[in-house]
Short mmCIF file of C-alpha atoms in Angstrom, two decimals:
data_model
loop_
_atom_site.label_atom_id
_atom_site.label_comp_id
_atom_site.label_asym_id
_atom_site.label_seq_id
_atom_site.Cartn_x
_atom_site.Cartn_y
_atom_site.Cartn_z
CA MET H 11 -0.04 0.01 -0.03
CA GLU H 12 1.34 3.36 -0.94
CA VAL H 13 1.81 6.18 1.51
CA PRO H 14 -0.48 9.16 0.72
CA SER H 15 1.62 12.04 -0.75
CA ASP H 16 2.11 15.03 1.58
CA PRO H 17 -0.37 17.73 0.64
CA THR H 18 2.05 20.45 1.54
CA PRO H 19 4.34 21.75 -1.16
CA ASP H 20 7.84 20.23 -1.43
CA ARG H 21 10.59 22.05 0.28
CA PRO H 22 14.09 22.41 -1.05
CA GLU H 23 16.47 19.60 0.06
CA GLN H 24 18.82 20.41 2.86
CA PRO H 25 22.27 18.95 3.47
CA PRO H 26 22.38 15.98 5.82
CA SER H 27 23.62 18.03 8.65
CA ALA H 28 20.77 20.43 8.34
CA GLN H 29 18.10 17.65 8.41
CA PRO H 30 15.75 18.00 11.23
CA PRO H 31 15.81 15.26 13.96
CA SER H 32 13.49 12.37 13.59
CA GLU H 33 10.56 12.05 15.91
CA HIS H 34 11.59 8.51 16.69
CA PRO H 35 15.05 7.17 17.72
CA PRO H 36 16.94 5.31 14.94
CA SER H 37 16.29 2.09 16.70
CA GLU H 38 12.56 2.42 16.97
CA HIS H 39 10.17 1.69 14.19
CA PRO H 40 7.70 4.41 13.19
CA PRO H 41 4.14 3.77 14.47
CA SER H 42 2.90 3.11 10.93
CA LYS H 43 4.23 -0.15 9.56
CA GLN H 44 3.73 0.77 5.92
CA PRO H 45 6.41 -0.07 3.43
CA ALA H 46 8.74 2.60 2.27
CA SER H 47 7.93 4.47 -0.88
CA PRO H 48 9.92 3.35 -3.84
CA GLN H 49 12.99 5.50 -4.39
CA PRO H 50 13.79 7.11 -7.66
CA PRO H 51 16.46 5.44 -9.68
CA PRO H 52 19.99 6.86 -9.42
CA GLY H 53 20.70 9.85 -11.66
CA PRO H 54 20.02 13.57 -11.77
CA THR H 55 17.19 14.64 -9.54
CA PRO H 56 14.33 16.02 -11.76
CA PRO H 57 13.45 19.53 -10.97
CA ARG H 58 10.59 20.30 -8.59
CA ALA H 59 8.13 23.15 -8.41
CA ALA H 60 10.11 24.95 -5.88
CA ASP H 61 13.16 24.70 -8.28
CA ALA H 62 11.22 26.35 -11.14
CA PRO H 63 12.53 29.68 -12.35
CA ALA H 64 10.77 32.71 -10.63
CA SER H 65 9.09 33.69 -13.84
CA GLY H 66 7.36 30.39 -14.29
CA PRO H 67 3.87 29.39 -13.06
CA ARG H 68 3.27 29.31 -9.36
CA PRO H 69 1.25 26.66 -7.62
CA ALA H 70 -2.29 27.46 -6.95
CA ASP H 71 -1.84 27.56 -3.17
CA ASP H 72 0.85 30.11 -3.53
CA ALA H 73 -1.29 32.38 -5.84
CA SER H 74 -2.57 35.64 -4.27
CA PRO H 75 -5.92 37.12 -5.51
CA THR H 76 -5.56 40.03 -7.92
CA PRO H 77 -7.89 42.90 -7.05
CA ALA H 78 -10.82 43.12 -9.55
CA SER H 79 -10.99 46.35 -11.59
CA PRO H 80 -13.93 48.75 -10.88
CA LEU H 81 -15.52 47.85 -14.25
CA ALA H 82 -15.18 44.10 -13.40
CA ARG H 83 -16.96 44.67 -10.13
CA LEU H 84 -19.68 46.69 -11.77
CA ASN H 85 -20.26 44.00 -14.35
CA SER H 86 -20.37 41.34 -11.67
CA LEU H 87 -23.08 43.35 -9.91
CA LEU H 88 -25.29 44.20 -12.90
CA PRO H 89 -26.98 40.84 -13.24
CA GLN H 90 -27.84 40.78 -9.60
CA GLY H 91 -29.09 44.38 -9.52
CA PRO H 92 -32.10 45.64 -11.17
CA TRP H 93 -33.46 42.61 -12.91
CA ARG H 94 -33.61 40.05 -10.10
CA SER H 95 -37.31 39.20 -9.94
CA PRO H 96 -37.92 35.50 -9.81
CA LEU H 97 -41.24 36.06 -11.62
CA ARG H 98 -39.71 37.17 -14.91
CA GLY H 99 -39.65 34.59 -17.59
CA PRO H 100 -41.03 33.49 -20.89
CA TRP H 101 -44.33 32.17 -19.42
CA LEU H 102 -45.35 35.39 -17.62
CA THR H 103 -44.34 37.44 -20.58
CA SER H 104 -46.33 35.26 -22.91
CA VAL H 105 -49.48 35.54 -20.72
CA PHE H 106 -49.39 39.29 -20.81
CA GLY H 107 -48.56 39.08 -24.54
CA VAL H 108 -51.65 36.94 -25.30
CA VAL H 109 -53.87 39.48 -23.57
CA LEU H 110 -52.39 42.28 -25.70
CA LEU H 111 -52.63 40.07 -28.81
CA VAL H 112 -56.39 40.00 -28.36
CA GLY H 113 -56.82 43.63 -27.39
CA ILE H 114 -54.49 45.46 -29.81
CA PRO H 115 -56.28 44.25 -32.97
CA VAL H 116 -59.55 45.37 -31.52
CA LEU H 117 -58.09 48.69 -30.88
CA PHE H 118 -56.71 48.99 -34.40
CA LEU H 119 -59.92 47.89 -35.98
CA THR H 120 -62.17 50.28 -34.01
CA GLY H 121 -59.61 53.12 -34.65
CA LEU H 122 -59.84 52.46 -38.42
CA LEU H 123 -63.66 52.54 -38.24
CA SER H 124 -63.57 55.72 -36.25
CA TYR H 125 -61.52 57.45 -38.89
CA ALA H 126 -63.91 56.19 -41.55
CA ALA H 127 -66.84 57.80 -39.79
CA TYR H 128 -65.39 61.29 -40.75
CA ASN H 129 -65.88 60.44 -44.46
CA PRO H 130 -62.37 61.75 -45.14
CA ASN H 131 -62.50 60.95 -48.83
CA LEU H 132 -65.52 63.14 -49.26
CA SER H 133 -63.76 66.62 -48.57
CA PRO H 134 -60.47 67.97 -47.52
CA VAL H 135 -62.18 69.72 -44.60
CA ASN H 136 -63.18 66.24 -43.19
CA ASP H 137 -59.69 64.88 -43.62
CA LYS H 138 -57.12 65.52 -41.02
CA THR H 139 -54.54 63.12 -42.60
CA PRO H 140 -54.43 64.29 -46.32
CA GLY H 141 -51.20 62.41 -46.89
CA LYS H 142 -52.34 59.01 -45.93
CA GLY H 143 -52.20 57.63 -49.53
CA LEU H 144 -52.50 53.81 -49.57
CA LEU H 145 -53.37 53.77 -45.82
CA GLY H 146 -56.91 54.73 -46.71
CA PHE H 147 -57.55 51.83 -48.89
CA TYR H 148 -60.35 50.60 -46.74
CA LEU H 149 -62.40 53.76 -46.51
CA PHE H 150 -66.12 53.56 -47.43
CA SER H 151 -69.30 55.71 -47.28
CA TRP H 152 -70.18 55.85 -43.56
CA PRO H 153 -73.68 54.60 -42.90
CA THR H 154 -76.47 56.16 -40.74
CA HIS H 155 -77.71 52.76 -39.68
CA PRO H 156 -77.47 51.60 -36.90
CA TYR H 157 -77.39 54.97 -35.25
CA TRP H 158 -75.38 53.71 -32.27
CA LEU H 159 -72.57 52.23 -34.20
CA TYR H 160 -70.13 55.14 -33.80
CA ARG H 161 -71.02 55.43 -30.13
CA VAL H 162 -70.20 51.86 -29.46
CA ASP H 163 -67.14 51.76 -31.73
CA GLN H 164 -65.47 54.83 -30.08
CA GLY H 165 -66.59 53.75 -26.64
CA VAL H 166 -64.95 50.36 -27.08
CA HIS H 167 -61.78 52.02 -28.59
CA VAL H 168 -61.16 54.47 -25.78
CA THR H 169 -62.29 52.21 -22.84
CA LEU H 170 -60.39 49.17 -24.09
CA GLY H 171 -57.28 51.29 -24.71
CA ILE H 172 -57.34 52.69 -21.02
CA VAL H 173 -57.99 49.16 -19.65
CA LEU H 174 -54.97 47.66 -21.40
CA VAL H 175 -52.68 50.25 -19.92
CA PRO H 176 -51.71 48.09 -16.92
CA VAL H 177 -51.20 45.08 -19.14
CA LEU H 178 -49.00 47.02 -21.41
CA LEU H 179 -46.88 48.29 -18.47
CA ALA H 180 -46.59 44.70 -17.02
CA LYS H 181 -45.53 43.44 -20.44
CA LEU H 182 -42.74 46.12 -20.66
CA TRP H 183 -41.67 45.36 -17.10
CA SER H 184 -41.42 41.60 -17.92
CA VAL H 185 -39.20 42.15 -20.88
CA VAL H 186 -37.08 45.23 -19.61
CA PRO H 187 -33.85 43.10 -19.37
CA LYS H 188 -34.07 42.58 -23.10
CA LEU H 189 -34.03 46.33 -23.71
CA PHE H 190 -30.59 46.65 -21.92
CA THR H 191 -28.75 43.61 -23.22
CA LEU H 192 -25.10 44.11 -24.23
CA PRO H 193 -23.85 44.33 -26.88
CA PRO H 194 -26.89 46.02 -28.27
CA VAL H 195 -26.47 44.64 -31.68
CA ARG H 196 -24.58 41.36 -32.39
CA SER H 197 -25.49 40.75 -36.05
CA PRO H 198 -27.64 42.14 -38.87
CA ALA H 199 -30.36 39.73 -38.03
CA HIS H 200 -30.20 40.91 -34.32
CA ALA H 201 -30.27 44.52 -35.48
CA LEU H 202 -33.56 43.95 -37.30
CA ASP H 203 -35.04 42.29 -34.16
CA ARG H 204 -33.84 45.27 -32.00
CA LEU H 205 -35.36 47.69 -34.53
CA SER H 206 -38.69 45.90 -34.51
CA LEU H 207 -38.52 45.89 -30.67
CA LEU H 208 -37.90 49.62 -30.69
CA LEU H 209 -40.84 50.28 -32.99
CA LEU H 210 -42.99 48.02 -30.92
CA VAL H 211 -42.19 49.58 -27.58
CA GLY H 212 -41.93 53.19 -28.82
CA GLY H 213 -45.09 52.91 -30.90
CA GLY H 214 -47.09 51.34 -28.15
CA ILE H 215 -46.04 54.04 -25.59
CA PHE H 216 -46.72 56.77 -28.19
CA GLU H 217 -50.17 55.50 -29.05
CA PHE H 218 -51.31 54.97 -25.50
CA VAL H 219 -49.98 58.27 -24.30
CA THR H 220 -51.54 60.35 -27.14
CA GLY H 221 -54.77 58.55 -26.76
CA VAL H 222 -55.04 59.16 -23.00
CA LEU H 223 -54.12 62.84 -23.50
CA ASN H 224 -56.73 63.26 -26.29
CA VAL H 225 -59.40 61.72 -23.92
CA GLN H 226 -58.46 64.38 -21.41
CA LEU H 227 -58.53 67.10 -23.98
CA ASP H 228 -54.92 67.85 -23.18
CA TYR H 229 -53.14 68.47 -26.52
CA LEU H 230 -49.58 68.53 -25.24
CA PHE H 231 -48.19 66.87 -28.35
CA PRO H 232 -46.95 68.87 -31.35
CA GLY H 233 -49.31 68.96 -34.33
CA SER H 234 -52.79 67.62 -34.74
CA PHE H 235 -53.81 64.57 -32.79
CA TYR H 236 -55.50 62.97 -35.82
CA PRO H 237 -52.43 62.46 -38.09
CA LEU H 238 -50.15 61.67 -35.20
CA HIS H 239 -52.50 58.99 -33.78
CA PHE H 240 -53.39 57.61 -37.29
CA TYR H 241 -49.82 57.13 -38.57
CA GLY H 242 -48.65 56.05 -35.18
CA ALA H 243 -51.26 53.36 -35.16
CA TRP H 244 -49.99 51.96 -38.48
CA VAL H 245 -46.44 51.94 -37.30
CA PHE H 246 -47.37 50.22 -33.98
CA PHE H 247 -49.66 47.69 -35.48
CA GLY H 248 -46.99 46.66 -38.13
CA ALA H 249 -44.41 46.30 -35.51
CA VAL H 250 -47.00 44.01 -33.51
CA ALA H 251 -47.54 41.97 -36.57
CA ALA H 252 -43.82 41.51 -37.15
CA HIS H 253 -43.24 40.72 -33.45
CA VAL H 254 -46.02 38.09 -33.49
CA ALA H 255 -44.69 36.46 -36.60
CA LEU H 256 -41.23 36.14 -35.02
CA ARG H 257 -42.27 35.22 -31.47
CA LEU H 258 -45.39 33.27 -31.76
CA PRO H 259 -43.82 29.76 -31.86
CA ARG H 260 -41.75 30.74 -28.65
CA THR H 261 -44.89 32.15 -27.09
CA VAL H 262 -46.79 28.91 -27.62
CA ARG H 263 -44.07 26.77 -26.15
CA ALA H 264 -43.75 29.08 -23.21
CA LEU H 265 -47.45 28.89 -22.47
CA ARG H 266 -47.33 25.17 -22.68
CA SER H 267 -44.37 24.95 -20.23
CA ARG H 268 -46.51 25.79 -17.20
CA ASP H 269 -50.02 25.00 -16.14
CA PHE H 270 -52.11 28.21 -15.76
CA ARG H 271 -54.47 26.85 -13.25
CA ALA H 272 -51.51 25.47 -11.17
CA GLU H 273 -49.79 28.91 -11.20
CA LEU H 274 -53.08 30.40 -9.88
CA ARG H 275 -52.94 28.07 -7.00
CA THR H 276 -49.16 28.64 -6.20
CA PRO H 277 -48.55 30.88 -3.22
CA THR H 278 -45.47 33.03 -2.78
CA SER H 279 -43.71 30.47 -0.62
CA ARG H 280 -43.63 27.92 -3.45
CA THR H 281 -42.94 30.35 -6.16
CA VAL H 282 -39.68 29.50 -7.99
CA PRO H 283 -37.94 31.02 -11.08
CA GLU H 284 -38.64 29.56 -14.38
CA ALA H 285 -35.84 27.44 -15.95
CA GLU H 286 -33.08 29.34 -17.57
CA ASP H 287 -33.17 29.47 -21.33
CA ASP H 288 -31.87 31.73 -24.11
CA SER H 289 -34.65 34.27 -23.89
CA GLY H 290 -32.69 36.53 -21.57
CA LEU H 291 -35.76 37.11 -19.33
CA VAL H 292 -34.90 34.68 -16.50
CA SER H 293 -32.59 36.17 -13.91
CA THR H 294 -29.24 34.37 -13.32
CA HIS H 295 -29.25 35.55 -9.72
CA PRO H 296 -32.99 35.68 -8.78
CA ALA H 297 -33.98 37.22 -5.44
CA ALA H 298 -36.30 35.59 -3.01
CA PRO H 299 -39.89 36.02 -4.22
CA THR H 300 -42.13 38.75 -2.51
CA MET H 301 -45.13 37.88 -4.63
CA SER H 302 -46.42 35.02 -6.60
CA ARG H 303 -47.24 35.00 -10.29
CA ARG H 304 -50.81 34.67 -9.18
CA GLY H 305 -50.38 37.92 -7.26
CA ALA H 306 -48.80 39.60 -10.20
CA LEU H 307 -51.58 38.68 -12.57
CA GLY H 308 -54.13 39.63 -9.88
CA MET H 309 -52.57 43.05 -9.43
CA VAL H 310 -52.53 43.73 -13.22
CA GLY H 311 -56.14 42.49 -13.55
CA LEU H 312 -57.29 44.63 -10.55
CA GLY H 313 -55.70 47.67 -12.15
CA SER H 314 -57.55 47.02 -15.39
CA VAL H 315 -60.85 46.61 -13.55
CA ALA H 316 -60.26 49.79 -11.66
CA LEU H 317 -59.59 51.69 -14.81
CA PHE H 318 -62.76 50.17 -16.41
CA VAL H 319 -64.89 51.39 -13.51
CA VAL H 320 -63.54 55.08 -13.71
CA THR H 321 -63.67 55.16 -17.58
CA ALA H 322 -66.49 53.07 -18.96
CA GLY H 323 -69.33 55.26 -17.55
CA GLN H 324 -68.56 58.11 -19.91
CA SER H 325 -69.62 55.73 -22.76
CA ILE H 326 -72.11 53.50 -21.12
CA GLY H 327 -73.99 56.05 -19.06
CA GLY H 328 -76.41 55.31 -16.32
CA PRO H 329 -75.03 54.98 -12.74
CA LEU H 330 -71.52 54.36 -14.06
CA ARG H 331 -71.37 57.90 -15.36
CA GLU H 332 -70.95 59.06 -11.85
CA THR H 333 -67.81 56.91 -11.40
CA ALA H 334 -66.30 58.12 -14.80
CA LEU H 335 -63.38 59.99 -13.05
CA LEU H 336 -61.29 59.81 -16.15
CA ALA H 337 -63.90 61.54 -18.28
CA PRO H 338 -62.89 65.11 -19.67
CA HIS H 339 -63.44 67.66 -16.86
CA GLY H 340 -64.11 71.41 -16.95
CA ARG H 341 -67.10 70.94 -19.26
CA ASP H 342 -70.07 71.15 -16.72
CA PRO H 343 -73.30 71.17 -18.77
CA GLY H 344 -75.39 72.19 -15.74
CA THR H 345 -78.91 70.59 -15.31
CA GLY H 346 -82.19 70.69 -17.01
CA PRO H 347 -82.98 69.76 -20.67
CA ASN H 348 -79.52 70.95 -21.88
CA GLY H 349 -77.74 69.16 -18.91
CA PHE H 350 -75.74 66.56 -20.93
CA PRO H 351 -72.05 66.56 -21.79
CA ILE H 352 -70.40 68.95 -24.17
CA ASN H 353 -66.96 69.06 -25.78
CA LYS H 354 -66.48 72.67 -26.84
CA THR H 355 -68.27 75.56 -25.10
CA ALA H 356 -69.32 78.73 -26.87
CA ALA H 357 -66.62 80.61 -25.06
CA LEU H 358 -63.86 78.12 -26.17
CA ALA H 359 -65.14 78.36 -29.76
CA HIS H 360 -65.00 82.22 -29.53
CA ILE H 361 -68.67 82.59 -30.48
CA ARG H 362 -69.52 86.31 -30.15
CA PRO H 363 -73.05 87.62 -29.08
CA GLN H 364 -73.51 89.17 -32.42
CA ASP H 365 -72.87 85.82 -34.18
CA VAL H 366 -75.85 84.23 -32.78
CA GLY H 367 -78.01 87.26 -31.74
CA GLU H 368 -81.08 89.05 -33.22
CA GLY H 369 -79.27 89.48 -36.52
CA TRP H 370 -78.47 85.76 -37.08
CA ARG H 371 -79.61 84.38 -40.37
CA LEU H 372 -79.37 80.92 -41.91
CA VAL H 373 -78.25 81.17 -45.45
CA VAL H 374 -79.05 78.04 -47.66
CA HIS H 375 -77.44 77.76 -51.06
CA GLY H 376 -77.90 75.28 -54.01
CA ALA H 377 -74.42 74.80 -55.58
CA GLY H 378 -74.55 75.08 -59.29
CA ASN H 379 -78.22 76.22 -59.70
CA GLY H 380 -78.14 79.73 -58.30
CA HIS H 381 -80.74 79.22 -55.59
CA ARG H 382 -80.27 81.05 -52.36
CA VAL H 383 -82.51 81.53 -49.35
CA SER H 384 -82.00 83.46 -46.16
CA LEU H 385 -84.08 82.48 -43.20
CA THR H 386 -84.47 84.09 -39.70
CA LEU H 387 -84.97 81.89 -36.70
CA ASP H 388 -88.69 82.57 -36.61
CA GLU H 389 -89.02 81.59 -40.16
CA LEU H 390 -87.15 78.27 -39.32
CA ARG H 391 -89.48 77.73 -36.40
CA ALA H 392 -92.40 78.17 -38.71
CA MET H 393 -91.25 75.37 -40.98
CA ALA H 394 -92.48 71.70 -40.48
CA ARG H 395 -90.59 70.30 -37.52
CA HIS H 396 -89.67 66.77 -36.83
CA GLY H 397 -88.09 64.84 -33.90
CA SER H 398 -85.26 62.43 -33.58
CA ALA H 399 -83.90 60.53 -30.50
CA LEU H 400 -80.19 60.49 -31.11
CA PRO H 401 -77.01 60.49 -28.89
CA ILE H 402 -73.94 62.69 -29.21
CA ALA H 403 -70.70 60.61 -29.30
CA CYS H 404 -67.27 62.17 -29.42
CA VAL H 405 -63.80 60.81 -30.36
CA GLU H 406 -62.64 61.24 -26.87
CA GLY H 407 -64.87 58.29 -25.96
CA TRP H 408 -67.59 60.06 -24.01
CA SER H 409 -71.28 59.94 -25.24
CA THR H 410 -74.67 60.80 -24.12
CA SER H 411 -77.78 58.79 -23.91
CA ASP H 412 -80.44 59.44 -26.65
CA GLN H 413 -81.55 63.03 -26.56
CA HIS H 414 -84.79 64.16 -28.06
CA TRP H 415 -84.09 66.69 -30.64
CA GLU H 416 -86.61 68.81 -32.64
CA GLY H 417 -85.99 70.78 -35.80
CA VAL H 418 -86.21 71.00 -39.63
CA ARG H 419 -85.10 68.02 -41.77
CA LEU H 420 -82.10 68.65 -43.84
CA ALA H 421 -83.93 67.22 -46.86
CA ASP H 422 -86.65 69.82 -46.40
CA LEU H 423 -84.01 72.59 -46.45
CA ALA H 424 -82.47 71.07 -49.67
CA ALA H 425 -85.85 71.31 -51.30
CA LEU H 426 -85.83 75.10 -50.70
CA VAL H 427 -82.85 75.42 -53.12
CA GLY H 428 -83.88 73.23 -55.97
CA HIS H 429 -83.41 69.65 -54.59
CA PRO H 430 -86.97 68.43 -53.80
CA THR H 431 -86.00 64.82 -54.36
CA ASP H 432 -82.80 62.87 -53.89
CA PRO H 433 -80.94 65.77 -52.23
CA PRO H 434 -77.11 65.85 -52.62
CA GLY H 435 -74.66 66.11 -49.77
CA VAL H 436 -74.34 69.44 -47.89
CA PHE H 437 -71.40 71.63 -46.81
CA VAL H 438 -72.08 73.05 -43.30
CA GLU H 439 -70.42 76.21 -42.05
CA SER H 440 -70.47 77.40 -38.40
CA ALA H 441 -70.37 80.88 -36.93
CA GLN H 442 -67.10 79.63 -35.31
CA LEU H 443 -64.46 81.59 -37.16
CA SER H 444 -61.44 79.29 -36.53
CA GLY H 445 -60.45 75.86 -35.35
CA SER H 446 -60.91 72.28 -36.55
CA PHE H 447 -64.39 71.29 -37.84
CA ARG H 448 -65.86 74.70 -37.99
CA ALA H 449 -67.08 73.38 -41.30
CA VAL H 450 -67.89 69.77 -42.38
CA ALA H 451 -69.16 68.00 -45.46
CA LEU H 452 -72.07 65.46 -45.13
CA ARG H 453 -72.83 62.77 -47.62
CA ALA H 454 -76.03 62.37 -49.56
CA ASN H 455 -77.07 59.42 -47.50
CA GLN H 456 -76.79 61.48 -44.25
CA VAL H 457 -78.84 64.29 -45.78
CA ARG H 458 -81.56 61.95 -46.96
CA ASP H 459 -81.98 60.11 -43.64
CA PRO H 460 -85.25 61.52 -42.05
CA ARG H 461 -83.58 61.59 -38.61
CA SER H 462 -81.06 64.09 -39.83
CA LEU H 463 -82.02 67.56 -38.53
CA LEU H 464 -81.13 71.26 -38.25
CA ALA H 465 -82.05 71.08 -34.63
CA LEU H 466 -83.54 74.01 -32.88
CA ARG H 467 -84.69 72.41 -29.56
CA VAL H 468 -83.51 69.45 -27.36
CA ASN H 469 -85.56 67.61 -24.65
CA GLY H 470 -88.47 70.15 -24.96
CA ALA H 471 -86.26 73.22 -24.55
CA GLU H 472 -84.42 75.74 -26.77
CA LEU H 473 -80.76 74.90 -27.37
CA SER H 474 -78.38 76.40 -24.89
CA HIS H 475 -75.47 78.49 -26.27
CA ASP H 476 -73.00 75.68 -25.49
CA HIS H 477 -75.09 73.20 -27.26
CA GLY H 478 -75.23 75.33 -30.44
CA TYR H 479 -78.02 77.86 -30.23
CA PRO H 480 -79.67 79.05 -32.43
CA ALA H 481 -79.24 75.90 -34.65
CA ARG H 482 -77.14 72.88 -34.99
CA ILE H 483 -76.76 69.75 -37.09
CA ILE H 484 -77.90 66.32 -35.72
CA VAL H 485 -77.07 63.33 -37.84
CA PRO H 486 -77.41 59.67 -36.86
CA ASN H 487 -74.22 57.66 -36.39
CA ALA H 488 -71.82 60.67 -36.95
CA PRO H 489 -68.94 61.80 -34.65
CA GLY H 490 -69.91 64.69 -32.35
CA VAL H 491 -67.63 67.20 -34.30
CA MET H 492 -69.63 66.36 -37.40
CA ASN H 493 -72.84 67.61 -35.65
CA THR H 494 -71.84 71.22 -36.27
CA LYS H 495 -73.07 73.86 -33.74
CA TRP H 496 -73.87 77.56 -34.39
CA VAL H 497 -74.74 76.82 -38.00
CA ARG H 498 -74.94 79.92 -40.25
CA GLN H 499 -74.73 78.47 -43.84
CA LEU H 500 -75.66 75.35 -45.74
CA THR H 501 -74.55 74.62 -49.33
CA PHE H 502 -76.15 71.57 -50.83
CA GLY H 503 -74.14 70.01 -53.56
CA ALA H 504 -70.86 71.31 -52.30
CA THR H 505 -67.97 69.76 -50.40
CA THR H 506 -65.68 72.67 -49.52
CA PHE H 507 -65.61 76.45 -49.20
CA GLY H 508 -66.40 78.82 -52.08
CA ALA H 509 -68.79 76.46 -54.04
CA ARG H 510 -71.89 78.59 -54.85
CA ALA H 511 -73.86 79.37 -58.01
#
């Protein structure tokens, strides 16, 4: 049996006179009766580690640690620092992604329909995105039936957009490590992937922020809301489509990797990180969990429910209208027959007393036939009057219940200027001297609908100044801004300014 080698490093040989005395006298045997180790054959003694030149490698036990550089220490700390949540991983990211995958196409579709409701191809005054080109391929003549379509469409668009805000923020939180991976670009293919991610994240934030600001009537962004939101929607949805095409197989695999119901039953004490993979989402140094995945999903869901409660009432109405804390403020309509929401007050529209006072006249033209009629308010009141029960619905997402309007049919006014049957569209001008939608063009189908009125009264009372006194347009299924207030001129057969005889 061999004697185990001494774990301590060899020491240089010493001359016989310098050898340390043995623990046992020469006559005594050592306690261990093991055979002596075989001696090396005669000849030169091979060099040992201690005999190696000073410049050669040193034994591990003799190595002293080299102080790490500040950059090395920083790099060693980064993976353990801001991205240590044990909840992050492909599964949780995929759950949030699936919710957005359902919601974002609905937002995109309802947004496209909302734009079509303005009949932008009819007239430049209706079109706030004149450079849209091929992006307007889907536009069609907006119908008047059903009369509630625009109200529902825009209500869903705005409410769903606000409800998805917590989900979007949670999705961004779950992938934030990917946004700071180094190096930022590793190959041309990786560069394209990073570009699509930039468009996806940037486009999503831009669309949601501009939408929320528009709902609050806070136009802090440069330029008009309409083109910014319209073009941004196409960029964002294109990025979403590219992202889905690239990530859908991985998302499906991630969703199948864990049981959703089991995760909903897993408490914080049994929450463990997902298995490491090449996604870059799972922390290499996860911290102890302070919340379960069930808790994370519940927190996001509760946030969405809370936003629904404080938003949906502005579109649904009824008791929920009292909880619509995110509805636009500073537009108190008061009480009584005119006590329903408004967007732009007479003061904000710079309507002067002389514009709607005793000298007000409604001028009606027939484009191309030379007909012209000027009517006082009393003469309008003397004409055959009809009623319509229609809501007001605005792009900001708020709407009213059906209001009972009373006035003169647009078709009857068209008959005064040479269009007794099949009247054409009409160009409507307001006493408002500047601002968007002070004039609009309505299609023939809108003029011919018997519910389309030049309204003089609402809910049994005269229009208030903020609701458009002395006369305003009411058309079924039209955006609120198309229901022009403080009307002063109608030109049948025209679609823009200056079309007369």
